[in-house]
PDB file of C-alpha atoms in Angstrom:
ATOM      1  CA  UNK A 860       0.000   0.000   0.000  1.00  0.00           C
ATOM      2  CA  UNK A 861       2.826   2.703   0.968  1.00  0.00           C
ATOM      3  CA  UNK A 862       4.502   1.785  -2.528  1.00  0.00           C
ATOM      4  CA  UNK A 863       1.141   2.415  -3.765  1.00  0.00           C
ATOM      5  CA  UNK A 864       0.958   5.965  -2.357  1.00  0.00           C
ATOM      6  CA  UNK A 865       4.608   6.650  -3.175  1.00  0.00           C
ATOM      7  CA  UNK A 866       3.777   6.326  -6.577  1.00  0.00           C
ATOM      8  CA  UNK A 867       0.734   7.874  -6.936  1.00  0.00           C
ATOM      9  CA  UNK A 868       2.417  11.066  -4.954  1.00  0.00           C
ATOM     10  CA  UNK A 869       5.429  11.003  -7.231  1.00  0.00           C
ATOM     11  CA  UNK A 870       3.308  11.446 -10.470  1.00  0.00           C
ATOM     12  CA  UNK A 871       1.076  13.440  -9.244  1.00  0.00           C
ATOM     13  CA  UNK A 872       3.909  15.861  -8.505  1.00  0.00           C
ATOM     14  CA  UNK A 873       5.720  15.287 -11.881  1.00  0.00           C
ATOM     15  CA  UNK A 874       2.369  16.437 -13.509  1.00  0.00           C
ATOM     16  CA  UNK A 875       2.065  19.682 -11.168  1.00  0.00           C
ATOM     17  CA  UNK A 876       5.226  20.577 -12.383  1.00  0.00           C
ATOM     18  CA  UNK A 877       4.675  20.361 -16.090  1.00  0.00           C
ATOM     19  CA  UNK A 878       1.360  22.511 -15.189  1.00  0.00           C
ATOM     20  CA  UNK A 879       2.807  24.968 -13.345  1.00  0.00           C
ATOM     21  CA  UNK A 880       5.790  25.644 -15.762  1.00  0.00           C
ATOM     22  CA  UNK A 881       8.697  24.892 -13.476  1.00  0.00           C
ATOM     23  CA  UNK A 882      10.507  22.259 -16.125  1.00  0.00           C
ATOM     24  CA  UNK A 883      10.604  25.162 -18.790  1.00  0.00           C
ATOM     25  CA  UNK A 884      12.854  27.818 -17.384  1.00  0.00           C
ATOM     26  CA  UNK A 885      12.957  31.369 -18.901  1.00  0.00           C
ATOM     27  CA  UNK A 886      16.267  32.406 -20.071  1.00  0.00           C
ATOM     28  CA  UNK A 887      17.223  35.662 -18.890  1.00  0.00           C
ATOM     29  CA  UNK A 888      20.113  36.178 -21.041  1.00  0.00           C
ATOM     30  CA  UNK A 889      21.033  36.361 -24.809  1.00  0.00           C
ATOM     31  CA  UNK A 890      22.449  32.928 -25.869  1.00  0.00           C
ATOM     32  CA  UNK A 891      24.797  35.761 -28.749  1.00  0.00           C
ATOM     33  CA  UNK A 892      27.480  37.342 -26.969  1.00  0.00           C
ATOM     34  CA  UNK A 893      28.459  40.467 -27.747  1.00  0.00           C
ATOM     35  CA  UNK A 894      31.903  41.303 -29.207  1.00  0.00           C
ATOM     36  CA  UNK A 895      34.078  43.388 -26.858  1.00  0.00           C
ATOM     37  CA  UNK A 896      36.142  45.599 -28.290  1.00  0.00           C
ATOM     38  CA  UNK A 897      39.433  46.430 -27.470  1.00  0.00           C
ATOM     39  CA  UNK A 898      39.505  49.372 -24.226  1.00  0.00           C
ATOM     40  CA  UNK A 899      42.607  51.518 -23.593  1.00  0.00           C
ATOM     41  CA  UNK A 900      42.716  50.784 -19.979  1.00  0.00           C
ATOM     42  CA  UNK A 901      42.797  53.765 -17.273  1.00  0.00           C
ATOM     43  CA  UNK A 902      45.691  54.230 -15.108  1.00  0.00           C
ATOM     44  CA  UNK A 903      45.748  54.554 -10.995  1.00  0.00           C
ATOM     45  CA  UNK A 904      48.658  57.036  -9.766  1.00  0.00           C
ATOM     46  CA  UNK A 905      49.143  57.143  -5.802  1.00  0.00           C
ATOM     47  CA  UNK A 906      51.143  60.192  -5.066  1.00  0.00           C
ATOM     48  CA  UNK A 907      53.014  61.614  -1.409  1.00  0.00           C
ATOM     49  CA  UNK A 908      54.670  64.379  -1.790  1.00  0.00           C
ATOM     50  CA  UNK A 909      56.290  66.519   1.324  1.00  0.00           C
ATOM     51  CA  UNK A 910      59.697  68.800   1.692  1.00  0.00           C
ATOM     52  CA  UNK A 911      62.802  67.534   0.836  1.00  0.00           C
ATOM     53  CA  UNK A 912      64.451  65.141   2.696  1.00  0.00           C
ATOM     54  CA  UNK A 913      60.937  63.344   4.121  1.00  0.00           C
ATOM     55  CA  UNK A 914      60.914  59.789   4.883  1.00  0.00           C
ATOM     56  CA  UNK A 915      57.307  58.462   4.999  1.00  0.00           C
ATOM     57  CA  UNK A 916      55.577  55.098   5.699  1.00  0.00           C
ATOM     58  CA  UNK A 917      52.821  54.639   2.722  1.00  0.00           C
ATOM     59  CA  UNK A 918      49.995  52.117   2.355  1.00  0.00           C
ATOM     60  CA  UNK A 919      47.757  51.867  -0.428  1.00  0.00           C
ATOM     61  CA  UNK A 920      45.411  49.566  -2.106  1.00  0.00           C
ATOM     62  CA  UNK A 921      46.715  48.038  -5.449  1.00  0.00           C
ATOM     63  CA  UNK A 922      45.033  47.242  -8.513  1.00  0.00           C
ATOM     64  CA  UNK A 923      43.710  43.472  -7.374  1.00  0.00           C
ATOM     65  CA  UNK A 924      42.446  45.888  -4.169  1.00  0.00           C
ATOM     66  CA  UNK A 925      45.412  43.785  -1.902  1.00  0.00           C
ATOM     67  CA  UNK A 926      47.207  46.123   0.674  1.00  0.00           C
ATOM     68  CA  UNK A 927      50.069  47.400   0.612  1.00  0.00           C
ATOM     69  CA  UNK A 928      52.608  48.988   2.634  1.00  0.00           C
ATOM     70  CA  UNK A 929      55.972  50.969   2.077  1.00  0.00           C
ATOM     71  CA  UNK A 930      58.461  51.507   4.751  1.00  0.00           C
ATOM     72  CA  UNK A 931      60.840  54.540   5.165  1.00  0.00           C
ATOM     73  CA  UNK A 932      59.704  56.091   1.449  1.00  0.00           C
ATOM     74  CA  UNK A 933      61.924  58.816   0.597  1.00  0.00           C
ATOM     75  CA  UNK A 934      59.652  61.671  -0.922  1.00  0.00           C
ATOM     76  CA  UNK A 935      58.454  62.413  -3.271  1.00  0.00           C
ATOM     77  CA  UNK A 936      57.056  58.858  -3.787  1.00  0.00           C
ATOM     78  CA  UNK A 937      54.301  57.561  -6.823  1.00  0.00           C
ATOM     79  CA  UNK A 938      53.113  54.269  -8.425  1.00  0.00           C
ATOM     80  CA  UNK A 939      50.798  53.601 -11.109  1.00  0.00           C
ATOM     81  CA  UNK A 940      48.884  50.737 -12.262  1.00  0.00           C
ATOM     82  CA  UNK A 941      46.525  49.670 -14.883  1.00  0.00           C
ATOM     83  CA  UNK A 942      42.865  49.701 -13.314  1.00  0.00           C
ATOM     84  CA  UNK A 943      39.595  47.541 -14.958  1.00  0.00           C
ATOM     85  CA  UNK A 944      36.211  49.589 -15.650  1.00  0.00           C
ATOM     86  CA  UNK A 945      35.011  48.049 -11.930  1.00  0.00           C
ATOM     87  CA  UNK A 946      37.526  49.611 -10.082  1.00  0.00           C
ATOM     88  CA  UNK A 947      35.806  51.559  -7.650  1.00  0.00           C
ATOM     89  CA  UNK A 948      37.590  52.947  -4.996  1.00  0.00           C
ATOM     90  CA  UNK A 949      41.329  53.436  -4.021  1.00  0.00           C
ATOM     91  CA  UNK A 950      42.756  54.861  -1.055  1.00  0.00           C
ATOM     92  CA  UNK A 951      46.486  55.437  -0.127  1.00  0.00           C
ATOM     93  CA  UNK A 952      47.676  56.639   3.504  1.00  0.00           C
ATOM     94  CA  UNK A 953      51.164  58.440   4.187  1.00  0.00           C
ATOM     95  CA  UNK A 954      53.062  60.078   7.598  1.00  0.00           C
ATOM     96  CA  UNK A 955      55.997  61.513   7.507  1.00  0.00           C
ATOM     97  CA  UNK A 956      58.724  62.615   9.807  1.00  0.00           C
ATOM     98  CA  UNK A 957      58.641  66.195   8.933  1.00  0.00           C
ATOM     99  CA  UNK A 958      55.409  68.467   9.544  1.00  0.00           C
ATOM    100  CA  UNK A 959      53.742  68.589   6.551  1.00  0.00           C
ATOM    101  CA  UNK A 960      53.332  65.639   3.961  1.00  0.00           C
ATOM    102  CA  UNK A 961      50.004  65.727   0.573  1.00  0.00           C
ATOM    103  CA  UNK A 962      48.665  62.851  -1.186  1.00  0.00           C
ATOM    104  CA  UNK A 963      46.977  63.070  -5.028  1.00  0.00           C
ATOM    105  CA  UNK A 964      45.217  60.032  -6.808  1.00  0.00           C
ATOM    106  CA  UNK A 965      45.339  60.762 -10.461  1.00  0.00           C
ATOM    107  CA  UNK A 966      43.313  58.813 -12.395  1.00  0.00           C
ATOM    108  CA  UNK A 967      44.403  58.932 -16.320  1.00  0.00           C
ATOM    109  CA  UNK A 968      44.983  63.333 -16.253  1.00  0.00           C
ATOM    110  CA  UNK A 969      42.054  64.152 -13.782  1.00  0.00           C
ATOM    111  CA  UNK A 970      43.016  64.419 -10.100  1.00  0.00           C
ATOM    112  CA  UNK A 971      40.443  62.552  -8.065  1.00  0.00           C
ATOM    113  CA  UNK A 972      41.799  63.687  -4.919  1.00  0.00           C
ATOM    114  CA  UNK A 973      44.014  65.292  -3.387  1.00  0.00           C
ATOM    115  CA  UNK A 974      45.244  66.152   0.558  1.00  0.00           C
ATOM    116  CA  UNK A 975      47.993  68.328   2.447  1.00  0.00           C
ATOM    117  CA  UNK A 976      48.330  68.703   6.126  1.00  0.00           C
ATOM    118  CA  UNK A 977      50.492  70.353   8.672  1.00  0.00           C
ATOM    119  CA  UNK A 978      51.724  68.687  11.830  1.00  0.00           C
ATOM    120  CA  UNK A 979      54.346  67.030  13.772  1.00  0.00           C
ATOM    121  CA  UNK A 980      55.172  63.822  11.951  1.00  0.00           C
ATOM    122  CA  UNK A 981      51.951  65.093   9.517  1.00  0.00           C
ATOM    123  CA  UNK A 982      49.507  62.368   8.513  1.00  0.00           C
ATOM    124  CA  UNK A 983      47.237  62.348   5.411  1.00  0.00           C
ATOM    125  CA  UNK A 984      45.097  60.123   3.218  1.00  0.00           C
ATOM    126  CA  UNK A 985      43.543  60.557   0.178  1.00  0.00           C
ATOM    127  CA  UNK A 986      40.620  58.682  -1.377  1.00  0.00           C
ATOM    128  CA  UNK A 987      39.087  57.129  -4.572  1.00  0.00           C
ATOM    129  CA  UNK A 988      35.147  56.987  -4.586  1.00  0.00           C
ATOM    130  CA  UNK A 989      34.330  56.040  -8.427  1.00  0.00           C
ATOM    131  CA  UNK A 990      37.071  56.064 -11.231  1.00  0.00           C
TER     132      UNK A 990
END
């Protein structure tokens, strides 16, 4: 009898499903792909810039968004890297041993931001919100 009803259950639900539509998924994308064409990439550029003679810990974000950190940086101090369309955000910290120290992110010609401040063994940061 519980075979029976096993059975009975099982097609019964096989037939629900064919009714209701749930066997014949939608597809919500185009089976054609589009052809990409070639981009010119944009470039990141972390800047620190202070007086002469500064030395300057630095950390920064990188292009795969890893951190990074540079020890006793003489100034002025830069690196630049490819970025992707979804880069997002960037961000690159600096102090100094002197009393004032800046930070720029340039991305491509246009500077995104850009930070100076004043103070004994100055700290800054500058940050990316949208390339």
């Amino acid at each position: 009898m519980l075979v029976v009803v096993g059975i009975a259950g099982g097609f019964t639900v096989s037939r629900l499903h064919g009714v209701f539509g749930s066997q014949s998924r939608p597809a919500y994308t185009s089976a054609e792909r589009e052809e990409k064409r070639p981009h010119d990439p944009k470039h990141l550029v972390y800047e620190v810039f202070g007086p002469p003679g500064t030395v300057a810990t630095i950390s920064y974000f990188d292009a795969d968004a890893e951190p990074r950190v540079v020890r006793e940086a003489t100034l002025p101090w830069s690196v630049e890297f490819p970025i992707s369309e979804a880069t997002a955000m960037g961000n690159v910290t600096a102090q100094g041993n002197t009393d004032s120290i800046g930070c720029r992110i340039l991305v491509g010609d246009e500077v995104k931001d850009e930070k100076v401040r004043q103070g004994v063994s100055a700290f800054t940061f500058c940050v990316l919100k949208a390339a």
